[in-house]
Amino acid sequence: MTNPRILLEHYEIVPKKSLGQNFLHDPNALEKIATIAEIMPQDTVLEIGPGTGALTEVLAQRARHVIAVEVDTRLQPLLEARLGVYDNVVLMFADILETDVLKLVGSKPFSVVANLPYYITSAILRHLLENYRRPQKLVLTVQEEVAQRLVARPDDMSLLTVSVQFYGKARIAMKLNPAVFWPRPDVDSAVVVIETYDRPSINVPSSEAFFKVVRAGFSQKRKQLKNALGSGLGLSHEAAAGLLERAGIDPRRRAETVTLEEWAALTRVVG
């Protein structure tokens, strides 16, 4: 019994919209995601949101260890029954945002596989990427709109884009039709791969200093940078314009047009 609708009915579980529960069940899509993740027999995989355990099973057949973290405790009997035959799977029922990831995975390198609801994507990415020891790779199923933001180029950048591209290289690996989920979502989805860098690809005094400047720049996205930066850093617009000019950035530009290298230059000027 692997059909998610039948499984959930058996356990008298109704999917919660508040948790963004759309369960991936298509066997071909599940195998493709595991293949994209390039899971090897010695690997440790952290799965966020195993749901009904369909992808967890596929991962368990490929990886040495799978640690699956699920926030919805209603799914505990279902997951324990389905995954109990796998001695390489550890189930944890907790909020990933309140979990010490490094304690979970230990000292070995690890990858993340996750089906992330829209409302929590940014928070989970920050939680994972801002750790001093980041996952080597993240394979994320997200709304296609979010996927496009993760891989955006200048002229369409966002705070989320800059955050992800500071820590790694993102690409869209494949798109998913709503029919591969149950309940069927109203939007298309995509699988994004983020391969993290050992260290940030740009030269900045610290990640804290960098993101302080970037957050200030995006604090008033529709305004010119001199206005947004000034307000965000508590400077006059004239002082902010001077910093931007020293960094080689036209103060009249908007944050979505600024490249990662330009943010780094501005961070070094701000000091």
mmCIF file of C-alpha atoms in Angstrom:
data_model
loop_
_atom_site.group_PDB
_atom_site.id
_atom_site.type_symbol
_atom_site.label_atom_id
_atom_site.label_comp_id
_atom_site.label_asym_id
_atom_site.label_seq_id
_atom_site.Cartn_x
_atom_site.Cartn_y
_atom_site.Cartn_z
ATOM 1 C CA MET A 1 0.000 0.000 0.000
ATOM 2 C CA THR A 2 2.000 2.976 -1.282
ATOM 3 C CA ASN A 3 -0.691 5.268 -2.703
ATOM 4 C CA PRO A 4 -0.499 8.315 -0.401
ATOM 5 C CA ARG A 5 -4.246 8.907 -0.411
ATOM 6 C CA ILE A 6 -4.979 5.329 0.664
ATOM 7 C CA LEU A 7 -2.140 5.341 3.201
ATOM 8 C CA LEU A 8 -3.327 8.550 4.807
ATOM 9 C CA GLU A 9 -6.946 7.412 4.868
ATOM 10 C CA HIS A 10 -5.840 4.184 6.578
ATOM 11 C CA TYR A 11 -4.189 6.219 9.336
ATOM 12 C CA GLU A 12 -7.038 8.773 9.359
ATOM 13 C CA ILE A 13 -4.710 11.631 8.433
ATOM 14 C CA VAL A 14 -5.921 14.636 6.457
ATOM 15 C CA PRO A 15 -3.139 16.672 4.754
ATOM 16 C CA LYS A 16 -2.668 20.114 6.286
ATOM 17 C CA LYS A 17 -2.500 23.093 3.976
ATOM 18 C CA SER A 18 -0.818 25.003 6.799
ATOM 19 C CA LEU A 19 2.160 22.618 6.508
ATOM 20 C CA GLY A 20 2.198 22.719 2.713
ATOM 21 C CA GLN A 21 1.581 18.971 2.578
ATOM 22 C CA ASN A 22 1.626 17.748 -1.017
ATOM 23 C CA PHE A 23 3.124 14.271 -0.990
ATOM 24 C CA LEU A 24 5.352 13.201 -3.887
ATOM 25 C CA HIS A 25 4.405 9.673 -4.937
ATOM 26 C CA ASP A 26 5.306 9.095 -8.597
ATOM 27 C CA PRO A 27 7.922 6.268 -8.739
ATOM 28 C CA ASN A 28 9.740 7.721 -11.750
ATOM 29 C CA ALA A 29 10.024 11.159 -10.130
ATOM 30 C CA LEU A 30 11.269 9.614 -6.876
ATOM 31 C CA GLU A 31 13.982 7.632 -8.674
ATOM 32 C CA LYS A 32 15.037 10.668 -10.697
ATOM 33 C CA ILE A 33 15.405 12.792 -7.555
ATOM 34 C CA ALA A 34 17.557 10.133 -5.895
ATOM 35 C CA THR A 35 19.666 9.913 -9.054
ATOM 36 C CA ILE A 36 20.049 13.697 -9.202
ATOM 37 C CA ALA A 37 21.204 13.623 -5.565
ATOM 38 C CA GLU A 38 24.010 11.212 -6.608
ATOM 39 C CA ILE A 39 23.628 9.189 -3.424
ATOM 40 C CA MET A 40 26.496 6.726 -2.902
ATOM 41 C CA PRO A 41 26.553 3.641 -0.623
ATOM 42 C CA GLN A 42 28.757 5.389 1.958
ATOM 43 C CA ASP A 43 26.664 8.586 2.134
ATOM 44 C CA THR A 44 24.691 10.166 4.953
ATOM 45 C CA VAL A 45 21.477 11.871 3.868
ATOM 46 C CA LEU A 46 19.341 14.250 5.894
ATOM 47 C CA GLU A 47 15.779 14.204 4.589
ATOM 48 C CA ILE A 48 13.546 17.062 5.681
ATOM 49 C CA GLY A 49 9.850 16.296 5.516
ATOM 50 C CA PRO A 50 9.663 12.582 4.637
ATOM 51 C CA GLY A 51 5.865 12.791 4.532
ATOM 52 C CA THR A 52 4.573 9.297 3.750
ATOM 53 C CA GLY A 53 8.104 7.906 3.376
ATOM 54 C CA ALA A 54 8.069 7.272 -0.379
ATOM 55 C CA LEU A 55 11.335 9.077 -1.102
ATOM 56 C CA THR A 56 12.821 7.869 2.190
ATOM 57 C CA GLU A 57 12.535 4.286 0.950
ATOM 58 C CA VAL A 58 14.359 5.123 -2.275
ATOM 59 C CA LEU A 59 17.106 6.942 -0.366
ATOM 60 C CA ALA A 60 17.444 4.096 2.145
ATOM 61 C CA GLN A 61 18.147 1.684 -0.692
ATOM 62 C CA ARG A 62 21.063 3.843 -1.858
ATOM 63 C CA ALA A 63 22.626 5.508 1.204
ATOM 64 C CA ARG A 64 24.454 4.237 4.260
ATOM 65 C CA HIS A 65 22.435 6.401 6.650
ATOM 66 C CA VAL A 66 19.188 8.328 6.209
ATOM 67 C CA ILE A 67 18.041 10.697 8.934
ATOM 68 C CA ALA A 68 14.457 11.760 8.282
ATOM 69 C CA VAL A 69 13.071 14.737 10.219
ATOM 70 C CA GLU A 70 9.296 15.220 10.180
ATOM 71 C CA VAL A 71 7.424 18.001 11.978
ATOM 72 C CA ASP A 72 3.977 16.362 11.751
ATOM 73 C CA THR A 73 3.735 13.812 14.573
ATOM 74 C CA ARG A 74 0.484 12.446 13.106
ATOM 75 C CA LEU A 75 2.681 10.683 10.531
ATOM 76 C CA GLN A 76 4.708 8.808 13.155
ATOM 77 C CA PRO A 77 2.784 5.484 13.109
ATOM 78 C CA LEU A 78 2.680 5.500 9.300
ATOM 79 C CA LEU A 79 6.395 6.182 8.924
ATOM 80 C CA GLU A 80 7.434 3.724 11.628
ATOM 81 C CA ALA A 81 5.380 0.976 9.989
ATOM 82 C CA ARG A 82 6.647 1.729 6.497
ATOM 83 C CA LEU A 83 10.308 2.293 7.311
ATOM 84 C CA GLY A 84 10.788 -0.117 10.210
ATOM 85 C CA VAL A 85 12.380 -2.690 7.903
ATOM 86 C CA TYR A 86 15.282 -0.336 7.140
ATOM 87 C CA ASP A 87 17.986 -0.459 9.804
ATOM 88 C CA ASN A 88 19.790 2.480 8.172
ATOM 89 C CA VAL A 89 16.898 4.924 8.671
ATOM 90 C CA VAL A 90 16.535 7.100 11.762
ATOM 91 C CA LEU A 91 13.217 8.901 12.205
ATOM 92 C CA MET A 92 12.989 12.098 14.217
ATOM 93 C CA PHE A 93 9.805 14.035 14.853
ATOM 94 C CA ALA A 94 10.796 17.656 15.346
ATOM 95 C CA ASP A 95 10.908 21.074 13.735
ATOM 96 C CA ILE A 96 14.093 21.195 11.661
ATOM 97 C CA LEU A 97 14.460 24.894 12.514
ATOM 98 C CA GLU A 98 14.763 23.974 16.192
ATOM 99 C CA THR A 99 17.122 21.074 15.564
ATOM 100 C CA ASP A 100 20.912 21.029 15.797
ATOM 101 C CA VAL A 101 21.630 19.550 12.378
ATOM 102 C CA LEU A 102 25.276 18.791 13.099
ATOM 103 C CA LYS A 103 24.368 16.717 16.159
ATOM 104 C CA LEU A 104 22.062 14.687 13.941
ATOM 105 C CA VAL A 105 24.525 13.935 11.157
ATOM 106 C CA GLY A 106 27.718 13.631 13.186
ATOM 107 C CA SER A 107 31.147 14.499 11.831
ATOM 108 C CA LYS A 108 30.846 12.993 8.356
ATOM 109 C CA PRO A 109 29.939 14.889 5.173
ATOM 110 C CA PHE A 110 26.226 14.828 4.385
ATOM 111 C CA SER A 111 23.673 15.821 1.788
ATOM 112 C CA VAL A 112 20.151 17.173 2.207
ATOM 113 C CA VAL A 113 17.083 16.046 0.292
ATOM 114 C CA ALA A 114 13.858 17.921 0.986
ATOM 115 C CA ASN A 115 10.399 18.732 -0.311
ATOM 116 C CA LEU A 116 9.993 22.269 1.026
ATOM 117 C CA PRO A 117 6.737 24.197 1.319
ATOM 118 C CA TYR A 118 6.870 27.766 0.052
ATOM 119 C CA TYR A 119 6.382 29.477 3.397
ATOM 120 C CA ILE A 120 9.439 27.979 5.062
ATOM 121 C CA THR A 121 11.977 27.625 2.231
ATOM 122 C CA SER A 122 14.023 30.718 3.109
ATOM 123 C CA ALA A 123 14.193 29.925 6.821
ATOM 124 C CA ILE A 124 15.322 26.333 6.244
ATOM 125 C CA LEU A 125 17.969 27.369 3.731
ATOM 126 C CA ARG A 126 19.387 29.910 6.185
ATOM 127 C CA HIS A 127 19.364 27.296 8.953
ATOM 128 C CA LEU A 128 21.312 24.838 6.811
ATOM 129 C CA LEU A 129 23.680 27.142 4.945
ATOM 130 C CA GLU A 130 24.717 29.396 7.818
ATOM 131 C CA ASN A 131 26.107 26.469 9.817
ATOM 132 C CA TYR A 132 29.884 26.359 10.038
ATOM 133 C CA ARG A 133 29.680 22.896 8.444
ATOM 134 C CA ARG A 134 27.222 22.928 5.588
ATOM 135 C CA PRO A 135 25.769 20.043 3.588
ATOM 136 C CA GLN A 136 27.844 19.223 0.525
ATOM 137 C CA LYS A 137 24.745 19.233 -1.613
ATOM 138 C CA LEU A 138 21.085 20.143 -1.242
ATOM 139 C CA VAL A 139 18.439 18.644 -3.524
ATOM 140 C CA LEU A 140 15.235 20.572 -2.979
ATOM 141 C CA THR A 141 11.764 20.127 -4.398
ATOM 142 C CA VAL A 142 10.154 23.567 -4.324
ATOM 143 C CA GLN A 143 7.547 25.612 -6.149
ATOM 144 C CA GLU A 144 8.837 26.540 -9.598
ATOM 145 C CA GLU A 145 8.576 30.225 -8.690
ATOM 146 C CA VAL A 146 10.946 29.651 -5.768
ATOM 147 C CA ALA A 147 13.283 27.612 -7.974
ATOM 148 C CA GLN A 148 13.549 30.505 -10.419
ATOM 149 C CA ARG A 149 14.414 32.849 -7.540
ATOM 150 C CA LEU A 150 17.169 30.534 -6.332
ATOM 151 C CA VAL A 151 18.926 30.562 -9.705
ATOM 152 C CA ALA A 152 18.140 34.188 -10.659
ATOM 153 C CA ARG A 153 20.701 36.446 -12.299
ATOM 154 C CA PRO A 154 21.230 40.216 -11.859
ATOM 155 C CA ASP A 155 18.144 42.290 -12.704
ATOM 156 C CA ASP A 156 16.012 39.707 -10.905
ATOM 157 C CA MET A 157 18.002 39.072 -7.718
ATOM 158 C CA SER A 158 16.465 38.808 -4.257
ATOM 159 C CA LEU A 159 17.785 38.451 -0.731
ATOM 160 C CA LEU A 160 17.124 34.705 -1.013
ATOM 161 C CA THR A 161 19.073 34.501 -4.295
ATOM 162 C CA VAL A 162 22.080 36.317 -2.855
ATOM 163 C CA SER A 163 22.013 34.157 0.282
ATOM 164 C CA VAL A 164 22.032 30.900 -1.671
ATOM 165 C CA GLN A 165 24.611 31.996 -4.238
ATOM 166 C CA PHE A 166 26.929 33.265 -1.495
ATOM 167 C CA TYR A 167 27.218 29.706 -0.181
ATOM 168 C CA GLY A 168 26.919 27.619 -3.331
ATOM 169 C CA LYS A 169 26.018 27.138 -6.970
ATOM 170 C CA ALA A 170 22.345 26.513 -7.729
ATOM 171 C CA ARG A 171 20.732 24.971 -10.794
ATOM 172 C CA ILE A 172 17.318 23.646 -11.757
ATOM 173 C CA ALA A 173 17.698 19.904 -12.396
ATOM 174 C CA MET A 174 14.151 19.107 -13.488
ATOM 175 C CA LYS A 175 10.558 20.299 -13.377
ATOM 176 C CA LEU A 176 7.677 18.364 -11.837
ATOM 177 C CA ASN A 177 4.077 18.255 -12.984
ATOM 178 C CA PRO A 178 1.432 18.712 -10.258
ATOM 179 C CA ALA A 179 0.155 15.204 -11.089
ATOM 180 C CA VAL A 180 3.132 13.567 -9.312
ATOM 181 C CA PHE A 181 1.877 14.890 -5.955
ATOM 182 C CA TRP A 182 -1.129 14.153 -3.774
ATOM 183 C CA PRO A 183 -3.007 16.281 -2.986
ATOM 184 C CA ARG A 184 -2.318 17.854 -6.361
ATOM 185 C CA PRO A 185 -0.882 21.394 -5.902
ATOM 186 C CA ASP A 186 -2.120 24.355 -7.916
ATOM 187 C CA VAL A 187 1.374 25.218 -9.177
ATOM 188 C CA ASP A 188 4.268 23.500 -10.930
ATOM 189 C CA SER A 189 7.302 22.429 -8.933
ATOM 190 C CA ALA A 190 10.981 21.999 -9.698
ATOM 191 C CA VAL A 191 13.974 20.195 -8.262
ATOM 192 C CA VAL A 192 16.875 22.507 -7.453
ATOM 193 C CA VAL A 193 20.412 21.329 -6.730
ATOM 194 C CA ILE A 194 22.679 23.534 -4.608
ATOM 195 C CA GLU A 195 26.312 22.437 -4.475
ATOM 196 C CA THR A 196 27.971 24.291 -1.632
ATOM 197 C CA TYR A 197 31.422 25.869 -1.649
ATOM 198 C CA ASP A 198 34.060 24.974 0.935
ATOM 199 C CA ARG A 199 34.288 28.715 1.509
ATOM 200 C CA PRO A 200 32.336 31.633 0.010
ATOM 201 C CA SER A 201 33.305 32.435 -3.566
ATOM 202 C CA ILE A 202 33.746 36.137 -2.821
ATOM 203 C CA ASN A 203 36.134 38.016 -0.556
ATOM 204 C CA VAL A 204 34.358 39.699 2.363
ATOM 205 C CA PRO A 205 35.443 40.537 5.933
ATOM 206 C CA SER A 206 32.776 38.171 7.314
ATOM 207 C CA SER A 207 29.447 36.670 6.329
ATOM 208 C CA GLU A 208 27.804 38.746 9.074
ATOM 209 C CA ALA A 209 29.141 41.994 7.608
ATOM 210 C CA PHE A 210 28.145 40.916 4.095
ATOM 211 C CA PHE A 211 24.561 40.074 4.981
ATOM 212 C CA LYS A 212 24.148 43.209 7.086
ATOM 213 C CA VAL A 213 24.847 45.242 3.941
ATOM 214 C CA VAL A 214 22.754 43.019 1.659
ATOM 215 C CA ARG A 215 19.748 43.092 4.005
ATOM 216 C CA ALA A 216 19.996 46.865 4.152
ATOM 217 C CA GLY A 217 20.088 47.039 0.364
ATOM 218 C CA PHE A 218 16.973 44.890 0.025
ATOM 219 C CA SER A 219 15.122 46.550 2.909
ATOM 220 C CA GLN A 220 13.279 48.820 0.460
ATOM 221 C CA LYS A 221 13.550 46.831 -2.748
ATOM 222 C CA ARG A 222 11.651 49.240 -5.006
ATOM 223 C CA LYS A 223 13.723 52.242 -3.975
ATOM 224 C CA GLN A 224 17.090 53.339 -5.278
ATOM 225 C CA LEU A 225 20.036 51.784 -3.476
ATOM 226 C CA LYS A 226 21.158 55.042 -1.888
ATOM 227 C CA ASN A 227 17.775 55.324 -0.163
ATOM 228 C CA ALA A 228 17.442 51.680 0.860
ATOM 229 C CA LEU A 229 21.043 51.394 2.045
ATOM 230 C CA GLY A 230 20.845 54.658 3.936
ATOM 231 C CA SER A 231 17.685 53.622 5.763
ATOM 232 C CA GLY A 232 18.949 50.106 6.416
ATOM 233 C CA LEU A 233 22.314 51.209 7.828
ATOM 234 C CA GLY A 234 21.104 54.371 9.551
ATOM 235 C CA LEU A 235 23.005 56.690 7.195
ATOM 236 C CA SER A 236 22.015 59.787 5.288
ATOM 237 C CA HIS A 237 21.212 59.209 1.637
ATOM 238 C CA GLU A 238 24.253 61.301 0.736
ATOM 239 C CA ALA A 239 26.569 59.157 2.869
ATOM 240 C CA ALA A 240 25.088 55.975 1.394
ATOM 241 C CA ALA A 241 25.535 57.338 -2.130
ATOM 242 C CA GLY A 242 29.184 58.053 -1.351
ATOM 243 C CA LEU A 243 29.780 54.475 -0.200
ATOM 244 C CA LEU A 244 28.113 53.099 -3.309
ATOM 245 C CA GLU A 245 30.202 55.300 -5.586
ATOM 246 C CA ARG A 246 33.392 54.181 -3.839
ATOM 247 C CA ALA A 247 32.341 50.583 -4.523
ATOM 248 C CA GLY A 248 31.760 51.400 -8.194
ATOM 249 C CA ILE A 249 27.969 51.099 -7.977
ATOM 250 C CA ASP A 250 25.580 53.716 -9.358
ATOM 251 C CA PRO A 251 23.558 54.926 -6.314
ATOM 252 C CA ARG A 252 20.433 55.118 -8.495
ATOM 253 C CA ARG A 253 20.366 51.372 -9.152
ATOM 254 C CA ARG A 254 18.065 48.986 -7.327
ATOM 255 C CA ALA A 255 19.099 46.006 -5.227
ATOM 256 C CA GLU A 256 17.840 43.370 -7.675
ATOM 257 C CA THR A 257 20.422 44.527 -10.259
ATOM 258 C CA VAL A 258 23.484 44.174 -8.015
ATOM 259 C CA THR A 259 25.841 41.222 -8.532
ATOM 260 C CA LEU A 260 27.387 39.146 -5.770
ATOM 261 C CA GLU A 261 30.797 40.679 -6.505
ATOM 262 C CA GLU A 262 29.352 44.198 -6.236
ATOM 263 C CA TRP A 263 27.769 43.409 -2.864
ATOM 264 C CA ALA A 264 31.181 42.146 -1.738
ATOM 265 C CA ALA A 265 32.881 45.351 -2.911
ATOM 266 C CA LEU A 266 30.280 47.425 -1.075
ATOM 267 C CA THR A 267 30.776 45.368 2.094
ATOM 268 C CA ARG A 268 34.517 46.024 1.992
ATOM 269 C CA VAL A 269 33.885 49.769 1.582
ATOM 270 C CA VAL A 270 31.363 49.879 4.433
ATOM 271 C CA GLY A 271 33.868 48.012 6.608
#
